[in-house]
Tab-separated table of C-alpha atoms and ligand atoms in Angstrom:
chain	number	residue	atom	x	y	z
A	21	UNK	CA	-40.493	-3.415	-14.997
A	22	UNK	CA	-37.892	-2.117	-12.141
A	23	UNK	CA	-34.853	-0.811	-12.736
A	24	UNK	CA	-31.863	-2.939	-12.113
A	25	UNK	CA	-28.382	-1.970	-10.755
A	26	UNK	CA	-25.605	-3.538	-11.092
A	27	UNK	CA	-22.928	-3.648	-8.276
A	28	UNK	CA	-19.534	-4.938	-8.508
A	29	UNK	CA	-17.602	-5.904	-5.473
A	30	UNK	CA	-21.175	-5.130	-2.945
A	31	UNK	CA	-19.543	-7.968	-0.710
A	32	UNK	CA	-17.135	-4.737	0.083
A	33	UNK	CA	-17.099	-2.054	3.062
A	34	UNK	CA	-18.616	0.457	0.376
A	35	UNK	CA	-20.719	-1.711	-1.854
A	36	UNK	CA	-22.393	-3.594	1.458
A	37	UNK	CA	-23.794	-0.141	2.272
A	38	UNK	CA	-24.549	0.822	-1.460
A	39	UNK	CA	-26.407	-2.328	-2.094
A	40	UNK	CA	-28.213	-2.155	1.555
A	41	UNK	CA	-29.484	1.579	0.107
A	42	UNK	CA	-30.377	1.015	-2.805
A	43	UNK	CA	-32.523	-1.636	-1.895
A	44	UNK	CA	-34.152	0.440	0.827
A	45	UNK	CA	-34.209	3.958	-0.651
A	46	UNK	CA	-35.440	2.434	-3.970
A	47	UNK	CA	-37.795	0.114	-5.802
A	48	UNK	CA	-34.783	-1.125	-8.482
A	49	UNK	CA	-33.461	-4.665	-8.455
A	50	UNK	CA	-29.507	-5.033	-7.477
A	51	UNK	CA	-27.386	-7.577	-9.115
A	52	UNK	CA	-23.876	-8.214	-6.584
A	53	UNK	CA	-20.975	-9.103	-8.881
A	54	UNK	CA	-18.632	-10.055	-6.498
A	55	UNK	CA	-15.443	-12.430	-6.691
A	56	UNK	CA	-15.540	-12.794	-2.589
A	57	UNK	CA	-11.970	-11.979	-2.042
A	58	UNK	CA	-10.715	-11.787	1.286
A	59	UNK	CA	-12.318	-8.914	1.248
A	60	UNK	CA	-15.602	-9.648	0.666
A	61	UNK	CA	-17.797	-10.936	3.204
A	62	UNK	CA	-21.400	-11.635	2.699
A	63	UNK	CA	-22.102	-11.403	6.403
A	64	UNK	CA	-22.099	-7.955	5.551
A	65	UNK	CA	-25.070	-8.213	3.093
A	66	UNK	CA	-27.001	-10.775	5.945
A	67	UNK	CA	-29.915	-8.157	6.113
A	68	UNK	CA	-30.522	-8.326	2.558
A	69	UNK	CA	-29.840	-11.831	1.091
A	70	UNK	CA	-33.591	-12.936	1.174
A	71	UNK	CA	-34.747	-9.542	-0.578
A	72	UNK	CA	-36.177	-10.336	-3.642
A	73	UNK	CA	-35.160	-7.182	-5.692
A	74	UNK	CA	-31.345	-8.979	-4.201
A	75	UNK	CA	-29.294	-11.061	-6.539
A	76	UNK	CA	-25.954	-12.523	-6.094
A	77	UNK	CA	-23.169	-13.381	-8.433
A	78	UNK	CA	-19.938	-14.902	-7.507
A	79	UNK	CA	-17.759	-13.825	-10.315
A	80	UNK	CA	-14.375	-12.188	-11.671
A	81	UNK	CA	-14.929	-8.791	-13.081
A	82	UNK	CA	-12.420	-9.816	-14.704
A	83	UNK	CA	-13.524	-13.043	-16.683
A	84	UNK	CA	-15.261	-11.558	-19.577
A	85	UNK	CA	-17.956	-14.617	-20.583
A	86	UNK	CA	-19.270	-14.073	-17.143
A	87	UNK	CA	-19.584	-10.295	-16.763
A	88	UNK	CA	-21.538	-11.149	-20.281
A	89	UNK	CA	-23.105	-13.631	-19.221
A	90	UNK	CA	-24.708	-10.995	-16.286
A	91	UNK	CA	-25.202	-8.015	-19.165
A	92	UNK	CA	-27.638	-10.397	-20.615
A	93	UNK	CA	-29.328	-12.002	-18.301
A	94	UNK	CA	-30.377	-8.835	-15.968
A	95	UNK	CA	-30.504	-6.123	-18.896
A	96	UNK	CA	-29.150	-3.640	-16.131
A	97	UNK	CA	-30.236	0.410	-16.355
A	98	UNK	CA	-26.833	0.814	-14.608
A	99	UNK	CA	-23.555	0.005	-13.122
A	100	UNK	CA	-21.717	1.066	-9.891
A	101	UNK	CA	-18.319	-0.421	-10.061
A	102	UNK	CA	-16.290	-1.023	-7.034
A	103	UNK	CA	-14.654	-4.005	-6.893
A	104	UNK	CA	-11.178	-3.585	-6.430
A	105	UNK	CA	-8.282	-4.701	-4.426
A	106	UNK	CA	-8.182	-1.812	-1.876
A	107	UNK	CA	-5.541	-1.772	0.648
A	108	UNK	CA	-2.574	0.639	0.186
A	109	UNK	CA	0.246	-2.204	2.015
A	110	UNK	CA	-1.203	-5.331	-0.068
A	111	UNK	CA	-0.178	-3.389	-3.258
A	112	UNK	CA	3.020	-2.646	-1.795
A	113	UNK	CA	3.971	-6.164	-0.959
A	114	UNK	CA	1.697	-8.128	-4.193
A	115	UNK	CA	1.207	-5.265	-6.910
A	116	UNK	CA	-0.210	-7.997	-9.662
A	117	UNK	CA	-3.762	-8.565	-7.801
A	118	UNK	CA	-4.157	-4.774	-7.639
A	119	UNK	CA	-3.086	-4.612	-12.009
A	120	UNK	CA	-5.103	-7.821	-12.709
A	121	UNK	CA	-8.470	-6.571	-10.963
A	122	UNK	CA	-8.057	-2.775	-10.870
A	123	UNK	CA	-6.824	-2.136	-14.516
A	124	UNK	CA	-7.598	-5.306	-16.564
A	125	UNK	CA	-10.754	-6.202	-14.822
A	126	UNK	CA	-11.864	-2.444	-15.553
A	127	UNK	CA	-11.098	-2.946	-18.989
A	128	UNK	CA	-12.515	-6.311	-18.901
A	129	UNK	CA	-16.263	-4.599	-17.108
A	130	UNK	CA	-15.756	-1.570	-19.865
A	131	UNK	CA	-15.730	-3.661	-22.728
A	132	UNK	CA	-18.947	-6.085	-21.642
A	133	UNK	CA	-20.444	-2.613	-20.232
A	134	UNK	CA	-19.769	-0.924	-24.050
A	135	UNK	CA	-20.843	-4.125	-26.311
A	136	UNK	CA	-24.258	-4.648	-23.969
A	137	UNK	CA	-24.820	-0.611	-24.443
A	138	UNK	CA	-24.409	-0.614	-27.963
A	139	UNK	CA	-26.576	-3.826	-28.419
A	140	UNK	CA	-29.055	-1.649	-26.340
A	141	UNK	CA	-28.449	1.478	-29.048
A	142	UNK	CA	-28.995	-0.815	-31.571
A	143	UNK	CA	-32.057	-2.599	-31.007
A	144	UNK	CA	-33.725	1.104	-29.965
A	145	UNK	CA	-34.286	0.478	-26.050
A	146	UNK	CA	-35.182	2.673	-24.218
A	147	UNK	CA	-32.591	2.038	-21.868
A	148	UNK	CA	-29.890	3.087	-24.411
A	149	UNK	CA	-30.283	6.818	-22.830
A	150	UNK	CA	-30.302	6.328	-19.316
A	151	UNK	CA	-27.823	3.592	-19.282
A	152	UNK	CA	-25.013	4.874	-17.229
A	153	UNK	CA	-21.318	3.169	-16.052
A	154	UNK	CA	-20.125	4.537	-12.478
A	155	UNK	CA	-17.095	4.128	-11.506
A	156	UNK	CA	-16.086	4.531	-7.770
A	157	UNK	CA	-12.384	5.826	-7.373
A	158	UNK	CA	-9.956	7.197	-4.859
A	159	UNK	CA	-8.529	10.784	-3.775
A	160	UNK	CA	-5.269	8.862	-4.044
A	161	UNK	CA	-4.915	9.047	-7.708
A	162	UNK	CA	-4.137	12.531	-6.913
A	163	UNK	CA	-0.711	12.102	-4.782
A	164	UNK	CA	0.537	14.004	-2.067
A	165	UNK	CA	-0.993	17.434	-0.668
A	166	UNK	CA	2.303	18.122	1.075
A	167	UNK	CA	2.767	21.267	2.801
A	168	UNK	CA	-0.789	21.548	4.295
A	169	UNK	CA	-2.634	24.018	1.820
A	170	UNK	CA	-5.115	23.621	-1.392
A	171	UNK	CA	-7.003	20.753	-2.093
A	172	UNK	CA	-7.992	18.025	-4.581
A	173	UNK	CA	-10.379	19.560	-6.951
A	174	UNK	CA	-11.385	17.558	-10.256
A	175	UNK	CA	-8.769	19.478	-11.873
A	176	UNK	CA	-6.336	18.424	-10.045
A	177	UNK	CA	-3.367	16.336	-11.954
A	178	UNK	CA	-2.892	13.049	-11.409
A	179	UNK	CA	0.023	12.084	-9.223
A	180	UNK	CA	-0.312	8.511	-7.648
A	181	UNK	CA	2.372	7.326	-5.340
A	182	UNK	CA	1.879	3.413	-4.419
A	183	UNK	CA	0.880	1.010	-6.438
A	184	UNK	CA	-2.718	0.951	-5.344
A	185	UNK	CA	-3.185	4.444	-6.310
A	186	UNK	CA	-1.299	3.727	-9.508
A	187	UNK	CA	-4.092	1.324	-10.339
A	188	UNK	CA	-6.732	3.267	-9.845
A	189	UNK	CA	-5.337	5.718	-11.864
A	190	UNK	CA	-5.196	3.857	-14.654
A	191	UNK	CA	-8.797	2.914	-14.244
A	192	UNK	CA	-10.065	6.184	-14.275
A	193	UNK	CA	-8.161	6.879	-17.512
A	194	UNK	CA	-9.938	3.829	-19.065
A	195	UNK	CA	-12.971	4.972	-18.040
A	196	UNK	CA	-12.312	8.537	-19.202
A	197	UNK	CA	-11.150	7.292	-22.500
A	198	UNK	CA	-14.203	4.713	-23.031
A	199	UNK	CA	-16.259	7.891	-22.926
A	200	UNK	CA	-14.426	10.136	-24.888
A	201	UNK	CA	-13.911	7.469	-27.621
A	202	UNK	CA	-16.607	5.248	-27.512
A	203	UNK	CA	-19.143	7.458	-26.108
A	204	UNK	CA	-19.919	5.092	-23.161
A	205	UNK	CA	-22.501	7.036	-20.781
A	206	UNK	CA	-19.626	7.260	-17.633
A	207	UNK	CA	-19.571	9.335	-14.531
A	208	UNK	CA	-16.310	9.192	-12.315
A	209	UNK	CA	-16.532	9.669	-8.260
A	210	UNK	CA	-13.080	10.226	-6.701
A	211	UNK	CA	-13.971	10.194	-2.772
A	212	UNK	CA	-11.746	10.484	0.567
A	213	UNK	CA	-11.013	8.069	2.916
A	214	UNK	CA	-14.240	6.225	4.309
A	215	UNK	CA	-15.274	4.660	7.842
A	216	UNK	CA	-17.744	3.406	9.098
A	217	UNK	CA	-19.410	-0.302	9.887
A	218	UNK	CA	-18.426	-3.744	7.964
A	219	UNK	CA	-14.867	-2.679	6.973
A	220	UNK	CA	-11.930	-5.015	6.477
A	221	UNK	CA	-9.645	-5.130	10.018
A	222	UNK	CA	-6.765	-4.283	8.300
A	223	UNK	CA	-7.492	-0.136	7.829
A	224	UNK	CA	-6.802	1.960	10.435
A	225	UNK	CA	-10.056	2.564	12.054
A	226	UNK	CA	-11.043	-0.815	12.553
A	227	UNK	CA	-7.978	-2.174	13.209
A	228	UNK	CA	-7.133	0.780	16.084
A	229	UNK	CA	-10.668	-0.320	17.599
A	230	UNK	CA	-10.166	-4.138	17.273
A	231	UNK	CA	-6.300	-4.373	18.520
A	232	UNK	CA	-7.555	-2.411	21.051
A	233	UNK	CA	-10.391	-4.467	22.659
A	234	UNK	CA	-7.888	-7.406	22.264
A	235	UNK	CA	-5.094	-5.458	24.153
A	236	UNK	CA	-2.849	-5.241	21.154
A	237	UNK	CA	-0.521	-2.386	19.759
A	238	UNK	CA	-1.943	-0.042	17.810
A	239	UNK	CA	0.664	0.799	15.530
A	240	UNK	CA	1.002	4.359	13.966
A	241	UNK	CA	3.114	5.063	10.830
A	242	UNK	CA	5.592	7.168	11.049
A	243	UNK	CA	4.858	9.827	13.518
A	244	UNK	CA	0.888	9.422	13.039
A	245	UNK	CA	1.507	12.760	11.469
A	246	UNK	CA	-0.478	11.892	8.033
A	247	UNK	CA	-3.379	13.843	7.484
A	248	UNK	CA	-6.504	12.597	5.276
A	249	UNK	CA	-10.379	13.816	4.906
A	250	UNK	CA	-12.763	11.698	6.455
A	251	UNK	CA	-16.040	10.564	5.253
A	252	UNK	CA	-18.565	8.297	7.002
A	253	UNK	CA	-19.841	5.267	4.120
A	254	UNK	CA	-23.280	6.552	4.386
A	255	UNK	CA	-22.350	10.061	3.416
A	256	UNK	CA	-20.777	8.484	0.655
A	257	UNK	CA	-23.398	6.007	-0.750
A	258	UNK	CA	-25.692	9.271	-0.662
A	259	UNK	CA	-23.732	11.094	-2.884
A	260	UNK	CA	-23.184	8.185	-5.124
A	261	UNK	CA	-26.757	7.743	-5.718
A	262	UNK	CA	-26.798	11.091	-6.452
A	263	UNK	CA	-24.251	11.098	-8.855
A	264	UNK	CA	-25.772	8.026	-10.754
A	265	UNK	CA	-28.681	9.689	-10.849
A	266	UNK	CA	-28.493	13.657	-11.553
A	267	UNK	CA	-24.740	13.675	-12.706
A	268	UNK	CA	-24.030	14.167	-16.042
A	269	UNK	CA	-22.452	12.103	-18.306
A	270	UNK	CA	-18.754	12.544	-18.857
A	271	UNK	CA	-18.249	13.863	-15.273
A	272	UNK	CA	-16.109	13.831	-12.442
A	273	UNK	CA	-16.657	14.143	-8.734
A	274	UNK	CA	-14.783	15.010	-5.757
A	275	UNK	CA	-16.590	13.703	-2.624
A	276	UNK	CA	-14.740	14.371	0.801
A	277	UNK	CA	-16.000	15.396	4.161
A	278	UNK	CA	-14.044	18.897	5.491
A	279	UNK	CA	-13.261	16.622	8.060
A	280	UNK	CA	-8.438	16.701	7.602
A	281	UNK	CA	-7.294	14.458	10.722
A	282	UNK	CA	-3.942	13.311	11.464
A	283	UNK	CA	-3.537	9.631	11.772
A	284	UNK	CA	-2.335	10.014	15.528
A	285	UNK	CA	-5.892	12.059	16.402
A	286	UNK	CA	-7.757	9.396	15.202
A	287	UNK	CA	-6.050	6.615	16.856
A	288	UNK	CA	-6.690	8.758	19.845
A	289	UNK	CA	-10.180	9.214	19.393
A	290	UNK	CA	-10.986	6.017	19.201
A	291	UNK	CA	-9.331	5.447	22.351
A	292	UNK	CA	-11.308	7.972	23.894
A	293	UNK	CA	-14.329	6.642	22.782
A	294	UNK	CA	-13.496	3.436	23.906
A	295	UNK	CA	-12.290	4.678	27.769
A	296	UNK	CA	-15.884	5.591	27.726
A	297	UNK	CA	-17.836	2.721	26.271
A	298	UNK	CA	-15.769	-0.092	26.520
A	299	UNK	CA	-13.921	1.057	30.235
A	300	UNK	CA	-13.424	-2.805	31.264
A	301	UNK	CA	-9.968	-2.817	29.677
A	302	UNK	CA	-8.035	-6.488	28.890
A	303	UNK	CA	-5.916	-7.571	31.236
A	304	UNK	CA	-2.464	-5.126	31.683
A	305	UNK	CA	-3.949	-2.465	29.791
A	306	UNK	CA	-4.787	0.623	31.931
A	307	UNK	CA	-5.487	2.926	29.489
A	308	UNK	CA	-5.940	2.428	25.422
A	309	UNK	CA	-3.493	5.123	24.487
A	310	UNK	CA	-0.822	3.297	26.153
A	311	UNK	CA	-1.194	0.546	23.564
A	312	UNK	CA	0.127	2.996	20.704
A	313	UNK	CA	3.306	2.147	18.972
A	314	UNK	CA	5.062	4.453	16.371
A	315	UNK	CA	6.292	1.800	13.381
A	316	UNK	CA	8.112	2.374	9.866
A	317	UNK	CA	6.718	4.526	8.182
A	318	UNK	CA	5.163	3.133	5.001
A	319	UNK	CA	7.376	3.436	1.620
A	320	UNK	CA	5.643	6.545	-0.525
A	321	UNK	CA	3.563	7.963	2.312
A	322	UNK	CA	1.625	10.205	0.986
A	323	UNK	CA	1.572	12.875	4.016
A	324	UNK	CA	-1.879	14.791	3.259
A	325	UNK	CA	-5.133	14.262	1.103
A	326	UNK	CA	-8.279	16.710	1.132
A	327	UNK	CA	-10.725	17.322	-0.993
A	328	UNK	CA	-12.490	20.364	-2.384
A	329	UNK	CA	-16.512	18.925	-2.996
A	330	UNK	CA	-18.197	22.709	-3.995
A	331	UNK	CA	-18.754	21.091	-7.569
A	332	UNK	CA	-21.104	18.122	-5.988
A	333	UNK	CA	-22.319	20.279	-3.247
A	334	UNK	CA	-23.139	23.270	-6.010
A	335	UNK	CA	-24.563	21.225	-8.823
A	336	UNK	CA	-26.226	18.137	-6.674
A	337	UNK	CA	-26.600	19.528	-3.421
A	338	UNK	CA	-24.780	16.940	-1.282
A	339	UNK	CA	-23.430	17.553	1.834
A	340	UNK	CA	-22.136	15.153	4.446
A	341	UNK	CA	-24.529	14.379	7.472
A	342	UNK	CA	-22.218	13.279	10.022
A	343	UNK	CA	-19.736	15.038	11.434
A	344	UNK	CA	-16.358	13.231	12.276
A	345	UNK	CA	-17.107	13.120	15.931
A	346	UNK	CA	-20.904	11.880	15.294
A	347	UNK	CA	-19.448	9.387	12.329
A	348	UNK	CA	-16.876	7.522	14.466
A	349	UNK	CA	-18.457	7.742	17.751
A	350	UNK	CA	-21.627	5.814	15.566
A	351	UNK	CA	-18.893	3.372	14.544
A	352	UNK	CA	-17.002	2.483	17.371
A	353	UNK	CA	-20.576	1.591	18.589
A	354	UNK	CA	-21.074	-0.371	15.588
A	355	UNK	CA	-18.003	-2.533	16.351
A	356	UNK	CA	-19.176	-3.057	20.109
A	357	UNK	CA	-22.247	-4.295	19.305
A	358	UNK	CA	-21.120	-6.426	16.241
A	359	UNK	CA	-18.798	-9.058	17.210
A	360	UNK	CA	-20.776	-11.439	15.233
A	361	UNK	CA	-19.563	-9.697	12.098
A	362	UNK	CA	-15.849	-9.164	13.064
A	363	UNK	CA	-15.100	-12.435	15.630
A	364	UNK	CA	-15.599	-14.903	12.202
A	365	UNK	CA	-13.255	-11.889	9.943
A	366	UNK	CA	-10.038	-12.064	12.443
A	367	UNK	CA	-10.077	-16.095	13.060
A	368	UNK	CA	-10.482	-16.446	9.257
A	369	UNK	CA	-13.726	-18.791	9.805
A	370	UNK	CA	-15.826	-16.027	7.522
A	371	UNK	CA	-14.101	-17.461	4.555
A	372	UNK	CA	-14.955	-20.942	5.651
A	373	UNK	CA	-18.994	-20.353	6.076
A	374	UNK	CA	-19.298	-18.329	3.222
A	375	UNK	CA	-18.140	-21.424	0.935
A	376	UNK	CA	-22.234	-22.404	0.457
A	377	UNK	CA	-22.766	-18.492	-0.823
A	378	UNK	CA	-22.612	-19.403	-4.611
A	379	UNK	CA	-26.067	-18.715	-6.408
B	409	NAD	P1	-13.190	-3.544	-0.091
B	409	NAD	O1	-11.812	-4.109	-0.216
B	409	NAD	O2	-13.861	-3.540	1.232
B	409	NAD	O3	-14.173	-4.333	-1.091
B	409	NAD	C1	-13.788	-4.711	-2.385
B	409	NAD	C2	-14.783	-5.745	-2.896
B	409	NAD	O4	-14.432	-6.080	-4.250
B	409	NAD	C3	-14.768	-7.067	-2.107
B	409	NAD	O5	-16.093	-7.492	-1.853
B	409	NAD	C4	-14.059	-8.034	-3.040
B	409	NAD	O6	-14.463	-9.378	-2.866
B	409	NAD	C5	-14.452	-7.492	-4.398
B	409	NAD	N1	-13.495	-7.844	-5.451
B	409	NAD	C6	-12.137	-7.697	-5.411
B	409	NAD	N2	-11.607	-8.140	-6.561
B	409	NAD	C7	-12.635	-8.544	-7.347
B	409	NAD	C8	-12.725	-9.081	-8.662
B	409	NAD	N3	-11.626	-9.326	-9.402
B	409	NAD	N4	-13.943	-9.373	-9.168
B	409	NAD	C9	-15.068	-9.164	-8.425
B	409	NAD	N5	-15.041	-8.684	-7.172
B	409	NAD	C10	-13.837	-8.375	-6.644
B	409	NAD	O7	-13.107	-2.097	-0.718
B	409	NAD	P2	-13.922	-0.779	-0.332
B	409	NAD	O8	-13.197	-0.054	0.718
B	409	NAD	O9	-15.351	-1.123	-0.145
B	409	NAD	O10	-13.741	0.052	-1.683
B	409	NAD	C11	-14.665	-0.093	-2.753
B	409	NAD	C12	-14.259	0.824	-3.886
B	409	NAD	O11	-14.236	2.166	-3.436
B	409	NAD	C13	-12.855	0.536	-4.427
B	409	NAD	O12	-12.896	0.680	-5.824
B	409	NAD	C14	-11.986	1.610	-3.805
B	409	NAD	O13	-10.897	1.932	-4.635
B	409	NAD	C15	-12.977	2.761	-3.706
B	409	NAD	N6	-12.715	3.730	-2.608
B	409	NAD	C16	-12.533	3.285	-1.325
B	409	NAD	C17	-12.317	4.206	-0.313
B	409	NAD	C18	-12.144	3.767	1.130
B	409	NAD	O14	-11.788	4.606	1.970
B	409	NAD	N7	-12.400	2.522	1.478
B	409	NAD	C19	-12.282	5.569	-0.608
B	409	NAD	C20	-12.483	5.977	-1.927
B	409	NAD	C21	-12.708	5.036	-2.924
């Protein structure tokens, strides 16, 4: 019988492109747990919907008879959990979504995930051993790398600054202390900033590309002068695979990319990129870069993340494949060539067709 995987939140920007993976690199069965937030889009799982290793499940990691309800009925070999509320300014202006789904629904997924492993322990599966609980976190637990030296190791305290970050934090300890008490087979991922195709036009990259094919500001916080590690979504999915399956138990990971850019040379990039491949400008705009504003910063900035990865490039062997100028240059193409995915996302119709997605 194939393996199955279970995925929460693969309606995401990350768990789009794990599920898509999985479901090519491998022969296992995916199960999507996915509430469909605003978030969540399952134009972004289009290619895959009529796979039939694909199953979809519109749920609440948080509402405990279903996440049992989905133990039982697909007997998963593993879980990659990702559903989250995501974005840094949401948690800054509504903090409660980010506590409800981030920390309680956690606890809520740890507690179904522990109960179905132990009924697994107890009844002698096989599947007891291998079982394993992934759970896909953020450099941001880790603060602010002020002062441009050292990096985020897996040593590294934990120092979170918005309320996001805060969340996430507290996730990770659940997870941590699942494991340590209750023995639950875990592994912890703590990855950089991702882009890349299918991803929510409210982060920078997206948005810079987007307000800029419309002729709208870009806007820059501060004085763009924030620096974070960049890491394409497919460099990323690799090395979660390869966490879930070579890491060992009890684990954490650093995944970044080597790849430190201030906020203002991205936003610039892309408008290089687009002077190039998108030269027919809207109306008034005669070049992209003039479309950058400079607005408040954000409160709690964190002014530098990076990421030290020599423990999952030693002991796994990942490295990234693209480079930041291969990675966004692919993505800015993506956007170009996609406007079915995005045009539905910014008139707010996506949430409208995907009302008929319930299986
Ligand atoms: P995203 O916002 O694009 O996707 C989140 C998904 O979770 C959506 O499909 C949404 O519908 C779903 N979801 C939200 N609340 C839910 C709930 N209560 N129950 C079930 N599903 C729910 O986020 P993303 O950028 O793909 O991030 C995925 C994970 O990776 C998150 O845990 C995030 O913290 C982590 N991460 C993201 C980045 C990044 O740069 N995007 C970097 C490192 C780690």
């Amino acid at each position: 019988m194939a393996h199955t995987l279970l995925v929460t939140g693969g309606a995401g920007f990350i768990g789009s492109a794990v599920v898509r993976e999985m479901l090519s690199a491998s022969a296992w069965r995916v199960v999507n747990v996915d509430k469909l937030t605003y978030s969540g889009n399952p134009a972004s799982l289009a290619d895959v919907a009529d796979n039939p290793r694909y199953n979809f499940i519109q749920a609440d990691i948080a509402d405990a008879a279903a996440m049992r309800a989905a133990f039982e009925i697909f007997e998963p070999d593993a879980v990659m959990h990702l559903a989250a509320e995501s974005h840094v300014d949401r948690s800054i202006d509504s903090p409660a979504a980010f506590l409800e789904t981030n920390v309680h629904g956690t606890f809520v997924l740890l507690e179904e995930a522990r109960r179905y492993w132990k009924s697994l322990t107890a009844s002698g599966s096989p599947k007891a051993r291998d079982f394993r609980f992934h759970h896909i976190s953020t450099d941001e637990v880790f603060g602010d790398l002020s002062g441009g030296q050292g990096f985020f190791t897996e040593e590294t305290p934990y120092a979170p600054s918005s309320p996001y970050s805060a969340s996430k934090a507290a996730s990770d300890h659940l997870v941590r202390a699942w494991q340590r008490t209750y023995g639950l087979p875990t592994l912890v991922t703590n990855c950089s900033n991702n882009y890349g195709p299918r991803q929510f036009p409210e982060k920078l990259i997206p948005l810079t590309i987007l307000n800029a094919l419309a002729g709208r500001e870009l806007p820059v916080y501060g004085d763009g002068g924030q620096i974070r590690d960049w890491l394409h979504v497919e460099d990323h999915v690799r090395a979660l695979l390869l966490v879930l399956a070579r890491g060992c138990v009890g684990e954490t990971y650093a995944v970044g990319g080597h790849c430190e850019k201030r906020n203002i040379d991205v936003v610039r990039a892309i408008c290089e990129l687009l002077e190039e491949m998108a030269p027919q400008k809207p109306a008034g705009v005669s070049r992209y870069t003039d479309l950058i504003c400079f607005v408040r910063d954000r409160p709690g900035h964190d002014s530098r993340y990076a990421i030290d990865a020599s423990k999952i490039a030693t002991e796994l062997g990942w490295r990234p494949r693209e480079s930041f100028a291969t990675g966004l240059r692919k993505t800015v193409c993506w956007y170009l060539d996609n406007e079915a995915w995005w045009r539905p996302v910014l008139d707010g119709s996506y949430r409208c067709e995907r009302l008929g997605t319930r299986v």
